[in-house]
Amino acid sequence: MSIPLFFTAALSAFTYSMVTSAEPVQYCPIKDVCYQVAIPSVSAEANSGNIYLQLRAPASYSWVGFGTGERMADSNIFIMYQDGTGNVTISPRTGTGHIMPRYNAITQVELQDGSGVVDDVMIANVRCGNCGTWPGGSTSLASEAVDYLAAWKTGDAVDNDNPDAMIRYHDAHDQWRFDLTQGTVADDTNPFVGVSQFDNNNRGVSRGSFADPRTLIRGHGIIMAVVMVLLYPIGSSLMPLFGKWLLHASWQFLAFLLMWAGFGLGFVASQRIRLDFNSTHTMLGTVVVCLMVLQPVLGWLHHRNFVKHQSRGLASYAHIWYGRALLIMGVVNGGLGLQLASAPRRFVIVYAVLAGVMFLVYAASSAYGEYRRRLAAGGYERKR
């Protein structure tokens, strides 16, 4: 074998091994809602032909969908919902803006093996024969940065095998980019059967995509839970336990700053998945953190009054009870956040137990502080 021929064969073998080791690219905007794309090598080379898609979501969702495009208008969309017989319907549609996408009958789609409702999970493994172009746009099947968008809706199943069925307005949506070169597979066959791909890991998401919203949501949840369930109650307990206003004020101010950091993460995450103010959690959370701005002012007025009169005044009671009300609202809103995120039951239990324990700690410290205050007041009166 000549040297040039040897290198050519080696290069071909290396290239083939790289292709055969590839797997579909995947993006999961929220937990357990995932979308995958695989491009057979022959389709990538010809920039036309079959591509394979997978849509996966819990059966608690009414529908989920994703497609190609920078915006809803003129995008190429695939929507999955239950058909009412234990299987799923895949509906190719064309985006029309902020109204329900229209059914596109010319898109060549076919459900593949592995599709259906399995263990309360909807799965659509789809072969599309002409998804490189569609009315309103086209895309390269070998591009390193293809714009994708997705939307989803929780609630009652659609239970309809009609691909033109009516669907309700989405709860939230997201956008990202796939590097399709990372999702190139060797064979022009269903790549989703007989492989373990039921995870929430993002693969092949190009550098042009924003931060993973799940990471932002997780960080938001952890920070706000720590602030509302631990830091604020502990800071509130410091004053009656030790009577050191500077310690109390410093602790609460740090918690206040951390609260705004957590709120910032939540705001960015809600913008990423376009949740905005479409939930009680986001609306109540915004109200709580904005109202919390007044609490340091009330604390300063309380301190100034106490230093001058050595007794509580109107500002004192406003500071105490206003803070307690906001704290209760914050803890309740944390529970709503866990519900919105479909958090595992064990997380909800831990959150509730910690909140209950901290309530008892704060109640005990408040009672002790009131006892100390009355003793001090009695001693002051005897001295007079």
XYZ file of C-alpha atoms in Angstrom:
384
model
C 0.000 0.000 0.000
C 1.410 3.389 -0.957
C 1.889 6.046 1.702
C -0.727 8.465 0.242
C -3.244 5.634 0.011
C -2.437 4.575 3.565
C -3.042 8.081 4.923
C -6.258 8.346 2.920
C -7.524 5.080 4.372
C -6.507 6.097 7.880
C -8.215 9.443 7.540
C -11.372 7.788 6.244
C -11.356 5.310 9.109
C -10.857 8.105 11.641
C -13.635 10.188 10.118
C -15.980 7.208 10.084
C -15.221 6.413 13.718
C -15.948 9.990 14.688
C -19.292 9.901 12.875
C -20.310 6.515 14.257
C -19.465 7.604 17.787
C -21.630 10.712 17.501
C -25.048 10.871 19.117
C -28.071 13.107 18.660
C -27.732 16.603 20.053
C -30.108 17.391 22.902
C -31.476 20.397 24.743
C -33.694 20.296 27.826
C -35.025 23.796 28.660
C -36.632 22.510 31.861
C -36.477 19.250 33.779
C -37.615 16.195 31.781
C -38.696 18.226 28.736
C -36.085 17.425 26.115
C -35.593 17.740 22.376
C -33.095 15.838 20.219
C -31.916 16.092 16.618
C -29.852 13.593 14.592
C -28.584 14.130 11.042
C -27.551 11.079 8.985
C -24.181 11.624 7.348
C -25.670 11.242 3.849
C -28.165 14.036 4.622
C -25.433 16.274 6.021
C -23.282 15.779 2.910
C -26.172 16.404 0.479
C -27.775 19.096 2.671
C -31.097 17.352 2.123
C -32.829 14.134 3.050
C -33.982 12.555 6.293
C -33.392 13.957 9.733
C -34.503 12.418 13.015
C -36.129 14.228 15.929
C -37.166 13.233 19.403
C -39.604 15.102 21.647
C -39.871 13.861 25.232
C -41.943 15.152 28.159
C -43.953 13.884 31.154
C -47.558 12.934 30.414
C -48.619 15.743 32.755
C -47.942 18.126 29.863
C -50.781 18.903 27.498
C -48.331 19.376 24.637
C -44.713 20.219 23.890
C -43.167 21.443 20.682
C -39.951 22.645 19.108
C -38.686 23.706 15.732
C -36.241 25.609 13.601
C -36.195 29.391 13.459
C -35.167 32.561 15.245
C -38.755 33.525 16.058
C -42.215 32.008 15.971
C -43.221 33.603 12.661
C -42.212 31.403 9.683
C -40.593 28.767 11.906
C -40.797 25.032 11.203
C -42.470 23.527 14.285
C -43.226 20.004 15.510
C -45.809 19.580 18.267
C -46.408 16.403 20.266
C -49.534 15.524 22.264
C -51.341 12.376 23.342
C -53.780 10.817 20.871
C -56.047 9.275 23.529
C -55.141 5.643 22.771
C -51.766 5.359 24.506
C -49.817 6.775 21.589
C -48.810 10.289 20.589
C -49.601 12.562 17.689
C -46.836 14.472 15.936
C -48.090 17.636 14.263
C -45.847 19.568 11.846
C -46.842 23.213 11.795
C -45.721 26.580 10.460
C -45.297 29.415 12.946
C -47.489 32.443 12.380
C -46.445 34.775 15.168
C -48.388 35.034 18.406
C -51.297 32.858 17.304
C -51.612 29.080 17.118
C -49.237 27.623 14.487
C -50.943 26.284 11.347
C -50.819 22.620 10.377
C -48.379 22.058 7.512
C -49.505 19.012 5.518
C -46.563 19.052 3.102
C -44.002 18.210 5.798
C -43.072 14.534 5.476
C -43.090 13.157 9.016
C -43.432 9.621 10.310
C -43.424 8.309 13.885
C -40.705 5.715 14.470
C -40.370 2.777 16.856
C -40.200 3.756 20.501
C -42.901 6.419 20.203
C -45.860 6.459 22.573
C -46.686 7.008 26.229
C -44.290 4.904 28.292
C -44.219 5.043 32.105
C -46.116 8.354 32.058
C -43.643 9.856 29.590
C -44.651 11.027 26.111
C -42.086 10.171 23.443
C -42.163 11.012 19.755
C -39.352 9.585 17.655
C -39.801 11.259 14.289
C -38.331 10.872 10.835
C -38.701 13.964 8.654
C -37.934 13.685 4.961
C -37.928 17.332 3.937
C -37.152 19.424 7.009
C -34.201 21.217 5.475
C -36.636 23.592 3.796
C -40.160 24.713 4.620
C -42.547 27.491 3.654
C -40.836 30.573 5.006
C -37.287 29.334 5.497
C -34.493 26.784 5.217
C -31.490 25.599 7.171
C -28.183 23.889 6.530
C -28.037 20.313 7.836
C -24.295 20.696 8.446
C -24.371 24.026 10.275
C -22.606 24.613 13.576
C -25.209 27.114 14.779
C -28.864 26.496 13.885
C -31.511 28.486 15.735
C -34.161 26.445 17.525
C -37.134 27.401 19.653
C -39.505 25.459 21.887
C -42.695 25.885 23.887
C -44.700 23.735 26.279
C -48.012 23.606 28.121
C -48.940 21.646 31.244
C -52.473 20.456 31.882
C -55.072 18.112 30.465
C -54.089 15.860 27.588
C -55.194 16.887 24.103
C -56.228 13.257 23.384
C -56.600 13.758 19.653
C -55.041 11.966 16.683
C -55.777 14.891 14.377
C -52.514 16.724 13.548
C -54.564 19.908 13.152
C -56.042 19.750 16.672
C -56.501 22.922 18.690
C -53.939 23.522 21.426
C -53.928 26.009 24.261
C -51.474 28.893 24.584
C -48.088 27.851 25.938
C -46.919 28.321 29.536
C -43.392 29.311 28.538
C -40.881 29.026 25.710
C -37.155 29.086 25.047
C -34.561 29.571 22.306
C -31.109 28.088 21.690
C -28.710 26.952 18.964
C -27.687 23.421 17.981
C -24.346 22.503 16.481
C -25.672 19.932 14.012
C -22.175 18.730 13.161
C -22.109 17.197 16.647
C -25.374 15.388 15.943
C -24.274 13.719 12.708
C -24.809 9.931 12.845
C -23.591 7.244 10.471
C -26.813 5.472 9.512
C -30.040 6.747 8.040
C -32.118 4.853 10.598
C -33.926 5.593 13.828
C -31.116 6.516 16.283
C -33.342 6.583 19.377
C -34.085 2.862 19.781
C -31.866 0.646 21.906
C -29.768 3.469 23.348
C -29.769 5.116 26.764
C -30.506 8.767 26.158
C -33.165 9.452 28.759
C -31.259 12.122 30.622
C -31.442 15.871 31.103
C -27.952 16.631 29.805
C -27.510 19.207 27.069
C -25.400 18.041 24.134
C -24.363 19.943 21.045
C -25.670 23.298 22.253
C -23.492 25.824 20.464
C -21.605 28.696 22.070
C -24.147 31.133 20.718
C -26.731 29.849 23.196
C -27.417 31.562 26.495
C -26.751 30.065 29.908
C -28.689 26.927 30.734
C -31.947 28.168 32.336
C -32.099 25.086 34.545
C -28.855 26.139 36.222
C -30.235 29.642 36.732
C -33.474 28.260 38.187
C -31.578 25.907 40.493
C -29.339 28.712 41.736
C -32.350 30.999 42.223
C -34.188 28.354 44.233
C -31.259 27.540 46.492
C -30.405 31.167 47.240
C -33.981 32.258 47.923
C -34.674 29.220 50.107
C -31.554 29.924 52.178
C -32.515 33.587 52.503
C -36.188 33.139 53.394
C -36.022 29.949 55.443
C -32.677 30.388 57.199
C -30.979 33.784 57.000
C -33.908 36.130 57.621
C -35.339 34.098 60.550
C -31.877 33.713 62.119
C -31.195 37.425 61.690
C -34.553 38.245 63.242
C -33.700 36.003 66.212
C -30.366 37.695 66.882
C -31.930 40.875 68.246
C -34.091 39.311 70.997
C -31.370 36.791 71.875
C -28.394 39.144 72.133
C -29.837 42.649 72.010
C -27.084 43.792 69.614
C -28.726 45.963 66.970
C -25.542 46.231 64.884
C -25.250 42.429 64.662
C -28.904 42.162 63.710
C -28.700 44.944 61.110
C -25.484 43.637 59.534
C -26.819 40.085 59.241
C -30.103 41.191 57.709
C -28.386 43.537 55.289
C -26.235 40.688 53.966
C -29.366 38.560 53.624
C -31.033 41.482 51.842
C -28.212 41.683 49.290
C -28.250 37.917 48.764
C -32.030 38.060 48.247
C -31.582 40.478 45.360
C -28.911 38.232 43.849
C -31.342 35.316 43.973
C -34.099 37.457 42.532
C -31.792 38.488 39.701
C -31.143 34.851 38.794
C -34.863 34.137 38.864
C -35.611 37.139 36.677
C -33.038 36.121 34.067
C -34.301 32.521 34.108
C -37.913 33.629 33.664
C -36.866 35.764 30.712
C -34.942 32.835 29.215
C -37.986 30.526 29.247
C -40.397 33.424 28.671
C -42.286 32.692 31.903
C -42.408 36.412 32.777
C -45.395 37.094 35.086
C -47.515 34.161 33.965
C -47.404 32.431 37.361
C -48.344 33.229 40.955
C -44.771 32.469 42.027
C -43.175 35.114 39.823
C -45.771 37.752 40.656
C -45.763 37.162 44.425
C -41.978 36.896 44.506
C -41.575 40.236 42.778
C -44.005 41.848 45.200
C -42.190 40.420 48.243
C -38.686 41.520 47.256
C -39.889 44.994 46.268
C -41.795 45.453 49.528
C -38.717 44.261 51.419
C -36.967 47.499 50.407
C -39.061 49.328 53.016
C -37.971 47.022 55.861
C -34.476 48.516 56.411
C -36.056 51.981 56.525
C -38.515 50.874 59.190
C -35.640 49.260 61.092
C -33.676 52.509 61.087
C -36.736 54.468 62.305
C -37.314 51.883 65.036
C -33.678 52.115 66.195
C -33.702 55.910 66.236
C -36.932 55.959 68.256
C -35.709 53.336 70.720
C -32.410 55.129 71.346
C -34.311 58.332 72.070
C -37.197 56.966 74.191
C -35.929 53.556 75.344
C -39.263 52.056 74.329
C -41.004 50.778 71.262
C -43.040 53.093 69.107
C -45.212 52.879 66.017
C -42.173 52.357 63.766
C -41.036 49.501 66.019
C -44.233 47.523 65.677
C -44.434 48.324 61.967
C -40.887 46.989 61.513
C -41.602 43.806 63.462
C -44.982 42.844 62.007
C -44.268 44.059 58.486
C -41.141 41.899 58.471
C -43.015 38.884 59.801
C -45.699 39.243 57.139
C -43.122 39.469 54.340
C -41.239 36.493 55.746
C -44.383 34.346 55.740
C -45.163 35.440 52.186
C -41.608 34.624 51.132
C -41.706 31.125 52.613
C -45.096 30.422 51.017
C -43.803 31.675 47.690
C -40.855 29.318 47.977
C -43.335 26.466 48.169
C -45.058 27.789 45.048
C -41.672 27.867 43.344
C -41.048 24.216 44.190
C -44.457 23.391 42.764
C -43.772 25.397 39.603
C -40.443 23.612 39.127
C -42.053 20.189 39.710
C -39.481 19.581 42.441
C -39.183 16.038 43.838
C -41.319 15.330 46.878
C -38.250 14.926 49.111
C -37.216 18.518 48.386
C -40.670 19.767 49.317
C -40.553 17.795 52.579
C -37.098 19.114 53.505
C -38.195 22.671 52.708
C -41.354 22.356 54.824
C -39.489 20.788 57.759
C -36.791 23.464 57.751
C -39.408 26.203 57.545
C -41.278 24.659 60.494
C -38.115 24.326 62.583
C -37.053 27.894 61.898
C -40.538 29.114 62.785
C -40.200 27.428 66.190
C -36.701 28.868 66.661
C -37.904 32.362 65.830
C -41.002 32.019 68.056
C -38.868 30.828 70.970
C -36.332 33.636 70.543
C -39.120 36.220 70.303
C -40.692 34.906 73.493
C -37.312 34.986 75.228
C -36.681 38.517 73.975
C -40.069 39.671 75.254
C -39.282 38.107 78.638
C -35.933 39.935 78.799
C -37.554 43.181 77.739
C -40.144 42.995 80.493
C -37.503 42.169 83.092
C -35.454 45.133 81.952
C -38.518 47.377 82.009
C -39.330 46.235 85.561
C -35.808 46.949 86.753
C -35.918 50.363 85.143
C -39.161 51.175 86.942
C -37.761 50.013 90.322
C -34.728 52.269 89.863
C -37.062 55.208 89.309
